[in-house]
PDB file of C-alpha atoms and ligand atoms in Angstrom:
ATOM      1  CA  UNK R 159     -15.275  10.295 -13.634  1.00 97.00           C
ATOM      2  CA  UNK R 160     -13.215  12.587 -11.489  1.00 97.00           C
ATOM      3  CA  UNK R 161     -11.600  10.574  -8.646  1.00 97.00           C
ATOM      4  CA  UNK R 162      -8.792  12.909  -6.958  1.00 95.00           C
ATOM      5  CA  UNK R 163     -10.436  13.439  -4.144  1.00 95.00           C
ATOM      6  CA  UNK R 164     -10.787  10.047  -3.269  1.00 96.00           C
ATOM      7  CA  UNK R 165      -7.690   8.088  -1.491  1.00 97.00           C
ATOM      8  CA  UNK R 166      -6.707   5.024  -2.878  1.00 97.00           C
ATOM      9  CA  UNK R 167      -7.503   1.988  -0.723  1.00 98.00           C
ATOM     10  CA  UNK R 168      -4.834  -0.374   1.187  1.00 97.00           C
ATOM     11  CA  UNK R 169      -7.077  -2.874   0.851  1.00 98.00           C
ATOM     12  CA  UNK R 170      -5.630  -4.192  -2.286  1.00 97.00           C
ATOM     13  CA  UNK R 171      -3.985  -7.663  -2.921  1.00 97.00           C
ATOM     14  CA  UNK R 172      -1.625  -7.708  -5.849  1.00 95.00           C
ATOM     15  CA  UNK R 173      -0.850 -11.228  -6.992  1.00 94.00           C
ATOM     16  CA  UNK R 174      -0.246 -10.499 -10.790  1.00 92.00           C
ATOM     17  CA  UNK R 175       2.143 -12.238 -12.315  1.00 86.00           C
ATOM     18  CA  UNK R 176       1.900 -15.176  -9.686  1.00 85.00           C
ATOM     19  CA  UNK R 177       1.744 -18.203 -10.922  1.00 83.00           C
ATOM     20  CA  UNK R 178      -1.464 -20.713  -9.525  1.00 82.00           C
ATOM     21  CA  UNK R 179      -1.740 -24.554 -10.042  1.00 73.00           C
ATOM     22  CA  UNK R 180      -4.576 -26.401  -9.899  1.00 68.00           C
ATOM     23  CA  UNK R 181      -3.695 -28.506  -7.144  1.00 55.00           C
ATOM     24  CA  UNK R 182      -5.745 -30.617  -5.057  1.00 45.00           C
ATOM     25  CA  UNK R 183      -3.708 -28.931  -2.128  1.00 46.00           C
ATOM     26  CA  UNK R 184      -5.879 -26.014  -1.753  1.00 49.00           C
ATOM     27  CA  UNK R 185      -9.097 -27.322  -2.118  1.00 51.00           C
ATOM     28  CA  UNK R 186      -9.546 -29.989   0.652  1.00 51.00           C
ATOM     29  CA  UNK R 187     -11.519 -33.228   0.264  1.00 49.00           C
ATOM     30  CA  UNK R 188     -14.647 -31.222  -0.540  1.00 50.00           C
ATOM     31  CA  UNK R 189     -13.244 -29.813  -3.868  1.00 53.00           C
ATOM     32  CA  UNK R 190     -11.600 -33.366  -4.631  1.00 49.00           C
ATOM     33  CA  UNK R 191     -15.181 -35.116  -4.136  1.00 49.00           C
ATOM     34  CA  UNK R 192     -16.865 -32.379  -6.314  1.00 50.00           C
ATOM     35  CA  UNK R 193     -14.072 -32.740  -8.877  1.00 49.00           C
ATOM     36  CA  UNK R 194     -14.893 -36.758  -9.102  1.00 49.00           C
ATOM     37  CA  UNK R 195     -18.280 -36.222  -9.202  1.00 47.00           C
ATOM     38  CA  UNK R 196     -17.444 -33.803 -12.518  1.00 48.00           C
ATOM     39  CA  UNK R 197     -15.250 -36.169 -13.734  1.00 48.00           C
ATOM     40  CA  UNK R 198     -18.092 -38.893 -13.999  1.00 46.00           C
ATOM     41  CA  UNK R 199     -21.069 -36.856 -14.791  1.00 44.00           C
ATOM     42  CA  UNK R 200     -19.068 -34.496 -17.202  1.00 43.00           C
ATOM     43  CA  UNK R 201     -20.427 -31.327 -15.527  1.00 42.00           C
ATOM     44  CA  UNK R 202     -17.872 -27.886 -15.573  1.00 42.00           C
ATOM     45  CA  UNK R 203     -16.787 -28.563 -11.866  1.00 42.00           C
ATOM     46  CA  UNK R 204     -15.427 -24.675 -12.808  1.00 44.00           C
ATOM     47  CA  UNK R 205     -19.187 -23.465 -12.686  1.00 44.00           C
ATOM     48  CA  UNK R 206     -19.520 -25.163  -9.182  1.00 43.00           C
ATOM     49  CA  UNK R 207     -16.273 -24.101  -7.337  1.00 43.00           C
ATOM     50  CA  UNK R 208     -17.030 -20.686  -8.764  1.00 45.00           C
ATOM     51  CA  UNK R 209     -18.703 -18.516  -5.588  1.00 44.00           C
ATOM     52  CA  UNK R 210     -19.948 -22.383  -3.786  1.00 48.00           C
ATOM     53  CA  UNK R 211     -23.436 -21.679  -4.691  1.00 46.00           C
ATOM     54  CA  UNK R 212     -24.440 -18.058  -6.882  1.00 67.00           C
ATOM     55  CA  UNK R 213     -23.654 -18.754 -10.281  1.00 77.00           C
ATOM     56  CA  UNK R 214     -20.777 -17.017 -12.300  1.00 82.00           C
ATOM     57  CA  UNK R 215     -21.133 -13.296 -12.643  1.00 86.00           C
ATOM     58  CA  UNK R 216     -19.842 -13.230 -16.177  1.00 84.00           C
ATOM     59  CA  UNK R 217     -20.451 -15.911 -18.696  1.00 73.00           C
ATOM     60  CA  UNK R 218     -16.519 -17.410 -19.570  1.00 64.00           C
ATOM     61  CA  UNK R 219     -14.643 -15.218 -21.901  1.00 56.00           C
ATOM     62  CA  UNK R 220     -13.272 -17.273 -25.108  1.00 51.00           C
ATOM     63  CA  UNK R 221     -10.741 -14.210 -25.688  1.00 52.00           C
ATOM     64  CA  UNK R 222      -6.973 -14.781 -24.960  1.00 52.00           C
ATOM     65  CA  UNK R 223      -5.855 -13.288 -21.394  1.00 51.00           C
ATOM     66  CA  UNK R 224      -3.127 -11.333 -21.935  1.00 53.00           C
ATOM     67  CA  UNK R 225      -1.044 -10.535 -18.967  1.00 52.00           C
ATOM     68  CA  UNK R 226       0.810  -7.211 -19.642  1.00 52.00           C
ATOM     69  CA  UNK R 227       2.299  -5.217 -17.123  1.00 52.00           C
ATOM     70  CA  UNK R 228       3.391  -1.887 -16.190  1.00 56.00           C
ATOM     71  CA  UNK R 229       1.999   1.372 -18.227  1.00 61.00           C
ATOM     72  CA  UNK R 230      -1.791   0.778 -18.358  1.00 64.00           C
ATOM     73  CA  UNK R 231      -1.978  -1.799 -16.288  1.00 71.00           C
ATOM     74  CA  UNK R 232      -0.900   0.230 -12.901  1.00 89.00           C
ATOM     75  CA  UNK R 233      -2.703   3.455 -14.225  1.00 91.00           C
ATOM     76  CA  UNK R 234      -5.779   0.819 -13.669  1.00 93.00           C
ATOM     77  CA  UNK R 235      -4.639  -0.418 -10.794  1.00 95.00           C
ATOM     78  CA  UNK R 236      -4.973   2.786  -9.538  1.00 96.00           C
ATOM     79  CA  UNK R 237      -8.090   3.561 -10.789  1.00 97.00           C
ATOM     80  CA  UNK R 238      -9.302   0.261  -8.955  1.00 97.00           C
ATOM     81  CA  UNK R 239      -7.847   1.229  -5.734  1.00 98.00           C
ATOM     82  CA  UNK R 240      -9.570   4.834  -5.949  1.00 98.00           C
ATOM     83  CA  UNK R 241     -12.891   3.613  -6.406  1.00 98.00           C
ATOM     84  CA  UNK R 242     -12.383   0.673  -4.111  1.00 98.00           C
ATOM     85  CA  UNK R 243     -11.530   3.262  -1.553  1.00 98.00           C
ATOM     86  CA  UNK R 244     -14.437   5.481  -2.730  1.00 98.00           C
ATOM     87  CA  UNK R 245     -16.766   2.711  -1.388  1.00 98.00           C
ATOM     88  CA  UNK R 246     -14.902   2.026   1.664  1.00 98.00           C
ATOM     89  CA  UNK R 247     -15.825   5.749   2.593  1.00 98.00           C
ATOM     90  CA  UNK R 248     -19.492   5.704   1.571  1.00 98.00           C
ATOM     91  CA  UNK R 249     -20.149   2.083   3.014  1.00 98.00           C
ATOM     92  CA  UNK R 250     -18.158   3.237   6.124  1.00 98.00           C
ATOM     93  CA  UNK R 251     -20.653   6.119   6.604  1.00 98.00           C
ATOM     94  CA  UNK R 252     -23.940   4.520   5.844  1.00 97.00           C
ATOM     95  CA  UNK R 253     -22.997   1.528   8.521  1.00 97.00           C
ATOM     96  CA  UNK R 254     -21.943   4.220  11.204  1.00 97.00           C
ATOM     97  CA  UNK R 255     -25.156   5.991  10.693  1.00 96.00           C
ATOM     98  CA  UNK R 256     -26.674   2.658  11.823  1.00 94.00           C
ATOM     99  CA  UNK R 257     -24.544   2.038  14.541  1.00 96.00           C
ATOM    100  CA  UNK R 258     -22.729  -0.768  12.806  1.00 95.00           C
ATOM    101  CA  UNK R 259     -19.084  -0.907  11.771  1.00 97.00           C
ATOM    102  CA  UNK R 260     -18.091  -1.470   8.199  1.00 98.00           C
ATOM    103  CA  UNK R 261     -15.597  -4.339   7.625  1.00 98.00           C
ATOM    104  CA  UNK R 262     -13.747  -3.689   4.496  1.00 98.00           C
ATOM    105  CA  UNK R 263     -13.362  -5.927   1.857  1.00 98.00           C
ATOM    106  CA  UNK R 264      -9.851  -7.012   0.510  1.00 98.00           C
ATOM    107  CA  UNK R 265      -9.444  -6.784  -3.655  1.00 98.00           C
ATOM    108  CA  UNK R 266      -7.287  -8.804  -5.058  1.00 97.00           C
ATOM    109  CA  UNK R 267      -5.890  -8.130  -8.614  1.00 96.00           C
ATOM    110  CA  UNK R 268      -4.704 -11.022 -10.611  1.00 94.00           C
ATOM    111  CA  UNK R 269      -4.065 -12.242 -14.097  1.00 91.00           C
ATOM    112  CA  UNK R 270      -4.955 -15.531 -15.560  1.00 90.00           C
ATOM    113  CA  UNK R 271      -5.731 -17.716 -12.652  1.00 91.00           C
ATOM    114  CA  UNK R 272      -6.413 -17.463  -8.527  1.00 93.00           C
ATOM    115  CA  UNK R 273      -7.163 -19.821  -5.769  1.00 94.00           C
ATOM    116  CA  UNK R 274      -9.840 -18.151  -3.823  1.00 94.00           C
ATOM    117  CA  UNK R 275     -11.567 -19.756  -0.345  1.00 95.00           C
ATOM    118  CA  UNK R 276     -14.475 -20.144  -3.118  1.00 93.00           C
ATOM    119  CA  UNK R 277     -12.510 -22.408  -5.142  1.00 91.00           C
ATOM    120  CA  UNK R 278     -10.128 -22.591  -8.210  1.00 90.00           C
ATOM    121  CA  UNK R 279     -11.080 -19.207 -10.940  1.00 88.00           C
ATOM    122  CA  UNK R 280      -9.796 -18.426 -14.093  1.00 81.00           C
ATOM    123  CA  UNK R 281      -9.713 -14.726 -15.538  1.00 69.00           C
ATOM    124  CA  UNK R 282     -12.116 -15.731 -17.771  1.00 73.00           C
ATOM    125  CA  UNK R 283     -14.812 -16.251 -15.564  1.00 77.00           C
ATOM    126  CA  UNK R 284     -14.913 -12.059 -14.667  1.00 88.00           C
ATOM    127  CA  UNK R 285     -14.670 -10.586 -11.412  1.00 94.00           C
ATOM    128  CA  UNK R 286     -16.662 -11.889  -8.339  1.00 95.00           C
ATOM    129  CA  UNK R 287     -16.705 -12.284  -5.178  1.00 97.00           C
ATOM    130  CA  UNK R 288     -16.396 -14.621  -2.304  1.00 96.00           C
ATOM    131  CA  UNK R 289     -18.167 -14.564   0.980  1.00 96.00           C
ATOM    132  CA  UNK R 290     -15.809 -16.997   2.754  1.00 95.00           C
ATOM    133  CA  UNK R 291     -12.529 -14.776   2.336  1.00 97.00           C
ATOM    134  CA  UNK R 292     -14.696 -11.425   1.700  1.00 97.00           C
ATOM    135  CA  UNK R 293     -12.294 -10.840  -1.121  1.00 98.00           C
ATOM    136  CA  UNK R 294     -13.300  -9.147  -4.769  1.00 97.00           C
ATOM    137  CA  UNK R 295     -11.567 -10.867  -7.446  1.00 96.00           C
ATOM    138  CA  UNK R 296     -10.541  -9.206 -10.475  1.00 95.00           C
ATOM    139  CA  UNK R 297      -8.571  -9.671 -13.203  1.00 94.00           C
ATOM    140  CA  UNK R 298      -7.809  -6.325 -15.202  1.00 93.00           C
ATOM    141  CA  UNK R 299      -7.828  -7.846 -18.906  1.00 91.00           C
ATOM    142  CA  UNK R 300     -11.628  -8.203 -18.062  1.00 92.00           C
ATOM    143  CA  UNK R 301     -12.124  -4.682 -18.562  1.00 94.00           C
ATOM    144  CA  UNK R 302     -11.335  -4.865 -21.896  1.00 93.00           C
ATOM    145  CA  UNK R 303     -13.733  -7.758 -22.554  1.00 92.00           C
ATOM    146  CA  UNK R 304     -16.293  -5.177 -21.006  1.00 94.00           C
ATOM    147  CA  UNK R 305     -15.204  -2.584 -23.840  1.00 95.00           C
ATOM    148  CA  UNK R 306     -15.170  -5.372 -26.635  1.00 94.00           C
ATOM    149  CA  UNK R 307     -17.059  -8.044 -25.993  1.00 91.00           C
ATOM    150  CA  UNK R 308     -19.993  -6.192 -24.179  1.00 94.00           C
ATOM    151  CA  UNK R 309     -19.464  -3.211 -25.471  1.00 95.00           C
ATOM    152  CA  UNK R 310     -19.272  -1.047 -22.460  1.00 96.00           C
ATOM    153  CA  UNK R 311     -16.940   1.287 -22.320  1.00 96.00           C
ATOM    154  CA  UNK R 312     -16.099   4.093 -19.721  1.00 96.00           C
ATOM    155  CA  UNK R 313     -14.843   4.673 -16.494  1.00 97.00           C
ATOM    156  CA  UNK R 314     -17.736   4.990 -14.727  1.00 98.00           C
ATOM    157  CA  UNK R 315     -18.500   1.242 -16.447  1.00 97.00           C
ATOM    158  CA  UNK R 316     -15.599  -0.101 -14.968  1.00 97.00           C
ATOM    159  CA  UNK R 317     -16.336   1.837 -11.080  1.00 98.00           C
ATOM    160  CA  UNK R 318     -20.003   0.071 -11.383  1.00 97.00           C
ATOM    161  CA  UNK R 319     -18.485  -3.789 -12.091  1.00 97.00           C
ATOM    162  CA  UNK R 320     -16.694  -2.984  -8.665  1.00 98.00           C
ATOM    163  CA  UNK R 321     -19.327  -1.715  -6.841  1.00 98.00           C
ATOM    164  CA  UNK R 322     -21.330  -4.447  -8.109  1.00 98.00           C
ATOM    165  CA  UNK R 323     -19.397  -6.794  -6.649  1.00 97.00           C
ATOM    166  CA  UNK R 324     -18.732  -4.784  -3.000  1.00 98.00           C
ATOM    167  CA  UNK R 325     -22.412  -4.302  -3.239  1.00 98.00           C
ATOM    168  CA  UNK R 326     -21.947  -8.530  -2.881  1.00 97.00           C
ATOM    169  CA  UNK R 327     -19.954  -7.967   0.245  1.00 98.00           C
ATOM    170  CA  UNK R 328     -22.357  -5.317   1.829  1.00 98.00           C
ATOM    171  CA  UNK R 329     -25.123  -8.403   1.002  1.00 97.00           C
ATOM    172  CA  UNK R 330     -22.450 -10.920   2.740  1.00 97.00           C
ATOM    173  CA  UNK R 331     -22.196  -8.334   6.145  1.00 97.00           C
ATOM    174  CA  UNK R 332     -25.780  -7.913   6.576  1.00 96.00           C
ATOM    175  CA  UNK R 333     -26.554 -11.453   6.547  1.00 96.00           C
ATOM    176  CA  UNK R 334     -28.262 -11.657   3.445  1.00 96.00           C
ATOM    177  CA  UNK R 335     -26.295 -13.522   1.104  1.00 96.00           C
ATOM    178  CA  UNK R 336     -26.291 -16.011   3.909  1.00 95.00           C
ATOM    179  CA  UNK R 337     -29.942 -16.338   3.995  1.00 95.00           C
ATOM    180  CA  UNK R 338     -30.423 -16.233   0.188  1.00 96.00           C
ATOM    181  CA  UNK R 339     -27.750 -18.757  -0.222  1.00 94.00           C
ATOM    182  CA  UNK R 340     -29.733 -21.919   2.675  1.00 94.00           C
ATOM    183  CA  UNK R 341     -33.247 -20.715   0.872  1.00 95.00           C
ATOM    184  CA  UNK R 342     -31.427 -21.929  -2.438  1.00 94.00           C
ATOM    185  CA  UNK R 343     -29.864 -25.049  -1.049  1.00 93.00           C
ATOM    186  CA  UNK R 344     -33.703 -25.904  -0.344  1.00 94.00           C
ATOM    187  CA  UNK R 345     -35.272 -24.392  -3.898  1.00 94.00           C
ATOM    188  CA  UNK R 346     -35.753 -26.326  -7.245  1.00 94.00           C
ATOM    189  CA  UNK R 347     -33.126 -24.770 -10.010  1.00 93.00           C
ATOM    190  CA  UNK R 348     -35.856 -22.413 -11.103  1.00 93.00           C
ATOM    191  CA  UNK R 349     -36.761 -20.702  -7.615  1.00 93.00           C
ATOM    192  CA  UNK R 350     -32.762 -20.835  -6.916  1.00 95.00           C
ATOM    193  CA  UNK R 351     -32.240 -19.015 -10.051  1.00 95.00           C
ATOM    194  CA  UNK R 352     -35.064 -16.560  -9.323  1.00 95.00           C
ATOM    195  CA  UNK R 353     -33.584 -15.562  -5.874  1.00 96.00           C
ATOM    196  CA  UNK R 354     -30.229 -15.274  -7.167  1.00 96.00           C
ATOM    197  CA  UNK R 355     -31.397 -12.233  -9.982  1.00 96.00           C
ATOM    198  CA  UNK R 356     -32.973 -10.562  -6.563  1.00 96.00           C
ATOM    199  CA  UNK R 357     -29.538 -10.549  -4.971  1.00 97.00           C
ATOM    200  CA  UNK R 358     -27.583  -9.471  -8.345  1.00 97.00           C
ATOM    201  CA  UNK R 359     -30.677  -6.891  -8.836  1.00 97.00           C
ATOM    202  CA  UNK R 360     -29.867  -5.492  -5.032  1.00 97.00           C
ATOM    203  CA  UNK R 361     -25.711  -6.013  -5.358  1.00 98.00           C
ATOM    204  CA  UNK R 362     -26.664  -3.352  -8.668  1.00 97.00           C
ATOM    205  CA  UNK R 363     -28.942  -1.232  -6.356  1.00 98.00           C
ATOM    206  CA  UNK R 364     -26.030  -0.816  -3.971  1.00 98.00           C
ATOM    207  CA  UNK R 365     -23.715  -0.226  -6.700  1.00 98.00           C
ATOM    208  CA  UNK R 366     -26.130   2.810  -7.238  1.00 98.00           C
ATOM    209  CA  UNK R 367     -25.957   4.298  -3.434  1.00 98.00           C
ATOM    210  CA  UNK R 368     -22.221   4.100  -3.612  1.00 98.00           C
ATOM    211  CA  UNK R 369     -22.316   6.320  -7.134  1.00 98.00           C
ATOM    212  CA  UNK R 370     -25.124   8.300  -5.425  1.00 98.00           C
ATOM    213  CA  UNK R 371     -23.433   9.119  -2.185  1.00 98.00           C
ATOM    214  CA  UNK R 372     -19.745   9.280  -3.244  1.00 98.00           C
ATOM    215  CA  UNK R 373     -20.807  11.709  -5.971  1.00 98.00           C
ATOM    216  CA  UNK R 374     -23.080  14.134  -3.471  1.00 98.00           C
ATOM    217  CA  UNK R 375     -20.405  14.675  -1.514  1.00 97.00           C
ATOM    218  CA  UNK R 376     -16.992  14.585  -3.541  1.00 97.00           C
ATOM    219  CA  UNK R 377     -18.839  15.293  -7.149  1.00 97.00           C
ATOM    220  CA  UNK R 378     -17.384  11.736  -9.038  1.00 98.00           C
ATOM    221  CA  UNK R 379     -19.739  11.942 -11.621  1.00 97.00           C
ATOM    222  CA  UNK R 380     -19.129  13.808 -15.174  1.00 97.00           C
ATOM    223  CA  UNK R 381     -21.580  14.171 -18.283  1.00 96.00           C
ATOM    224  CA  UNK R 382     -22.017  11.244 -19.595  1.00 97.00           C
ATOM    225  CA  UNK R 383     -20.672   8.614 -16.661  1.00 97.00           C
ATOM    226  CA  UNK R 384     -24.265   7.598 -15.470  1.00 97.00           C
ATOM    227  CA  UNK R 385     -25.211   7.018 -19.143  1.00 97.00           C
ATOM    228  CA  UNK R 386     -22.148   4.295 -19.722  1.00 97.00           C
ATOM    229  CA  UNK R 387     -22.922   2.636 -16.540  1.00 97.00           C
ATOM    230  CA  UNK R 388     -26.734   2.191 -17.389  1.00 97.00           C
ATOM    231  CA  UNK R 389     -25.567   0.663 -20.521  1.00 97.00           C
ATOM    232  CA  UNK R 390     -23.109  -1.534 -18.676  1.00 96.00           C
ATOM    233  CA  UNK R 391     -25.890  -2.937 -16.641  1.00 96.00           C
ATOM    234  CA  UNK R 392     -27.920  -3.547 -19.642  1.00 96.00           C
ATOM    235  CA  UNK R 393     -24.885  -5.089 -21.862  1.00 95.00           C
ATOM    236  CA  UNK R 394     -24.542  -7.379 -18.897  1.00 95.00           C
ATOM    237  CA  UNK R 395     -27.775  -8.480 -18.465  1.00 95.00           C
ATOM    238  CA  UNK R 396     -29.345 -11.902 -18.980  1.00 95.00           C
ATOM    239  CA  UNK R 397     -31.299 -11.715 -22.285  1.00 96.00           C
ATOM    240  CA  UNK R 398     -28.272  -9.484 -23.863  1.00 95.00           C
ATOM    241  CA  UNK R 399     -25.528 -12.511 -22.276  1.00 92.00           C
ATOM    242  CA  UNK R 400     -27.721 -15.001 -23.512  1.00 93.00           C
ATOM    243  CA  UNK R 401     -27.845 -13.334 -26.781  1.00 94.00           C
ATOM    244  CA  UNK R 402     -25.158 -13.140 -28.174  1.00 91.00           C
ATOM    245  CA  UNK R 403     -23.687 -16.361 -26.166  1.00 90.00           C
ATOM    246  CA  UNK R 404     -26.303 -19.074 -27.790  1.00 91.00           C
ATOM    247  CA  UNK R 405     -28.414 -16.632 -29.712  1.00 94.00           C
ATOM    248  CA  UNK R 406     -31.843 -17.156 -28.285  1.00 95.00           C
ATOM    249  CA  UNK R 407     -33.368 -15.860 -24.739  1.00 95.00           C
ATOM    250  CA  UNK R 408     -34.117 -18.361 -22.206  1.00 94.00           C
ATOM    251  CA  UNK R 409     -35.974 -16.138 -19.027  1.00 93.00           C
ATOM    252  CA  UNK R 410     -35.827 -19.239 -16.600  1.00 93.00           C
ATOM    253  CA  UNK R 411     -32.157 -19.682 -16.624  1.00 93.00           C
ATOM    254  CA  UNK R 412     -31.477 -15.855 -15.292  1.00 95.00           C
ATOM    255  CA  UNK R 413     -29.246 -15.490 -12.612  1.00 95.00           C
ATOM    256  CA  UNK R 414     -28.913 -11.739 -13.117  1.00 96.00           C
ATOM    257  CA  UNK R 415     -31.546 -10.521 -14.002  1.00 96.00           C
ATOM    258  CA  UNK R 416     -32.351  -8.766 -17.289  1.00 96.00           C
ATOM    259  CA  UNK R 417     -30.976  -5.815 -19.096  1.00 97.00           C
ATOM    260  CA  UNK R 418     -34.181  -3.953 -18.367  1.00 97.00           C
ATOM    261  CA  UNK R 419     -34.299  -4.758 -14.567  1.00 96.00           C
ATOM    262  CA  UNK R 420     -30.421  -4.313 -13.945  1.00 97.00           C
ATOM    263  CA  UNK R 421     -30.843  -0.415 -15.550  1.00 97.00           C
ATOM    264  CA  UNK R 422     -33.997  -0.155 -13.082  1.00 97.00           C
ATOM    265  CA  UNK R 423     -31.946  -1.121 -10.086  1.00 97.00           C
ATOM    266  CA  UNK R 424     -28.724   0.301 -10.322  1.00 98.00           C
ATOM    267  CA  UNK R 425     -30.626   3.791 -11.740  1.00 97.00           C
ATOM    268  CA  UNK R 426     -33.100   3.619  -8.421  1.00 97.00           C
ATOM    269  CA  UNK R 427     -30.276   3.244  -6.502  1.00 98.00           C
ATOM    270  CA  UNK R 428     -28.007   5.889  -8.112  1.00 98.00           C
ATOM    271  CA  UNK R 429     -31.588   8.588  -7.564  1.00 98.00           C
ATOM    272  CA  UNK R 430     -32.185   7.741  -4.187  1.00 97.00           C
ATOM    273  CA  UNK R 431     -28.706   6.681  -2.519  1.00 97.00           C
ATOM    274  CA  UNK R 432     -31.457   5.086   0.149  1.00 96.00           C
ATOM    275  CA  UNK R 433     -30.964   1.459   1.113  1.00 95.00           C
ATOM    276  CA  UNK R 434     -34.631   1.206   1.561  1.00 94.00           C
ATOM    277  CA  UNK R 435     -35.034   1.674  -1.724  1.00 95.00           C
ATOM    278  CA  UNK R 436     -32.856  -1.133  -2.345  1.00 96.00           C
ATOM    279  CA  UNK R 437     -35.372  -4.230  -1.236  1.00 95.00           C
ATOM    280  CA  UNK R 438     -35.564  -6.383  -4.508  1.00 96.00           C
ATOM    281  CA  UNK R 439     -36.683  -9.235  -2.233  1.00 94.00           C
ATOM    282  CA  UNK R 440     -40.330  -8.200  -0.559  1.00 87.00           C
ATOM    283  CA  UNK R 441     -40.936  -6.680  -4.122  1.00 72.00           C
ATOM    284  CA  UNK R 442     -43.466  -8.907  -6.082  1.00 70.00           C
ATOM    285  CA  UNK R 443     -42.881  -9.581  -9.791  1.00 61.00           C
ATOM    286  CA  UNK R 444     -39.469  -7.395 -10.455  1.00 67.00           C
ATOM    287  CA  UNK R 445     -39.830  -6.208 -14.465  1.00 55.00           C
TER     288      UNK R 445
HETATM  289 ZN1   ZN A 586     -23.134 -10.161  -8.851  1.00 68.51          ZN
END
């Protein structure tokens, strides 16, 4: 990828290195009733804290987290800031040319462990975002999971799982995670899950018009890029996470989507760089 022409954002929230405890403190009587209830029942109250209701994006890591600093760590911080200001120009655009204003989203680096408005996270659990701060959350040592343990590697890779994840926020402005989140609240696990793979399939799709638009006009894209971030969105679909997780493919429990349908998405979006083209939810059947 060539980003020097794009500014690094301000927009970034640097608590590495800070240390977070699990403390009922943060979480209010809500958290500390949901943390009973997993006490008794035995449930991960992790999995529900994570995001309130869309599941995690990334499956937890077992792998160590190591926390290094300095050298490659603020070569990627600036890498994250450059593409996180990347979208802040294309989104900016495409909600002027609808006569809306684009409210940017914060990103927040940090290592091991945050306290988020969505709840307690580990740096295992990936990045992800949260519609009640409008914060990305991302802890760098994932990236290297994304070389390793999904074999994904690239820069372009790493730009998409950021996109991905403003795509969220984009979803969150418009009102849509909103409405996709009370439709679940009402749905049986199955129809729940079902919705949530259309909003990961669209969050991809938008991660496309970013790539599509940023690279039109300010050329981001080398030989080679769109090709690692197709195979990103495959090595992070369902059937590939389910994989090599349990070792068997079980289609109702997608949240994501599959390998198959995340390459469709994010590629449609990265041809077209047109939002209408980015409506996973009046679609019927999506494979
Ligand atoms: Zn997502």
């Amino acid at each position: 990828m060539r980003l020097d022409q794009e500014d690094e954002s301000r927009n970034i929230e640097d608590r590495r290195g800070r240390r977070v405890s699990r403390g009922v403190a943060g979480g209010g009587i809500g958290t500390i009733v949901i943390l009973l209830l997993a006490l008794f029942f035995g449930f991960d109250p992790g999995l529900l804290l994570q995001g309130n209701v869309q599941p995690p994006e990334y499956p937890r890591a077992p792998s160590p987290q190591s926390q290094q600093s300095g050298g490659e760590n603020d070569e990627m911080r600036q890498f994250v800031a450059r593409v996180l200001g990347s979208t802040e120009r294309t989104w900016d655009q495409i909600f002027q040319a609808a006569g809306q204003t684009y409210r940017k989203p914060t990103l927040v680096l940090f290592s091991g462990a945050v306290e988020s408005a969505c709840g307690f996270a580990q740096g295992a659990v990936g990045p992800f975002y949260c519609g009640e701060d409008e914060k990305v959350y991302i802890d760098l040592s994932f990236y290297r999971d994304l070389r390793q343990r999904f074999q994904a590697p690239g820069d372009f890779a790493q730009a998409y799982v950021i996109a991905h994840e403003v795509g969220h926020h984009v979803q969150n402005l418009l009102g849509i995670m909103r409405r996709v989140q009370s439709l679940q609240s009402r749905a049986r696990e199955r129809e729940a899950n079902a919705l949530s793979v259309r909003l990961e399939l669209q969050a991809d799709c938008l991660a496309g018009i970013w790539a599509n638009h940023a690279h039109r006009e300010r050329n981001i894209l080398e030989e080679g890029d769109i090709e690692e971030g197709l195979n990103a969105a495959a090595q992070i679909g369902d059937d590939r996470m389910q994989k090599r997780a349990q070792g068997y493919v079980v289609p109702e429990g997608f949240t994501h989507g599959s390998a198959q349908q995340r390459v469709m998405w994010f590629r449609r979006g990265i041809a077209s760089g047109d939002l209408k083209q980015c409506d996973t939810f009046s679609r019927g059947p999506l494979s």
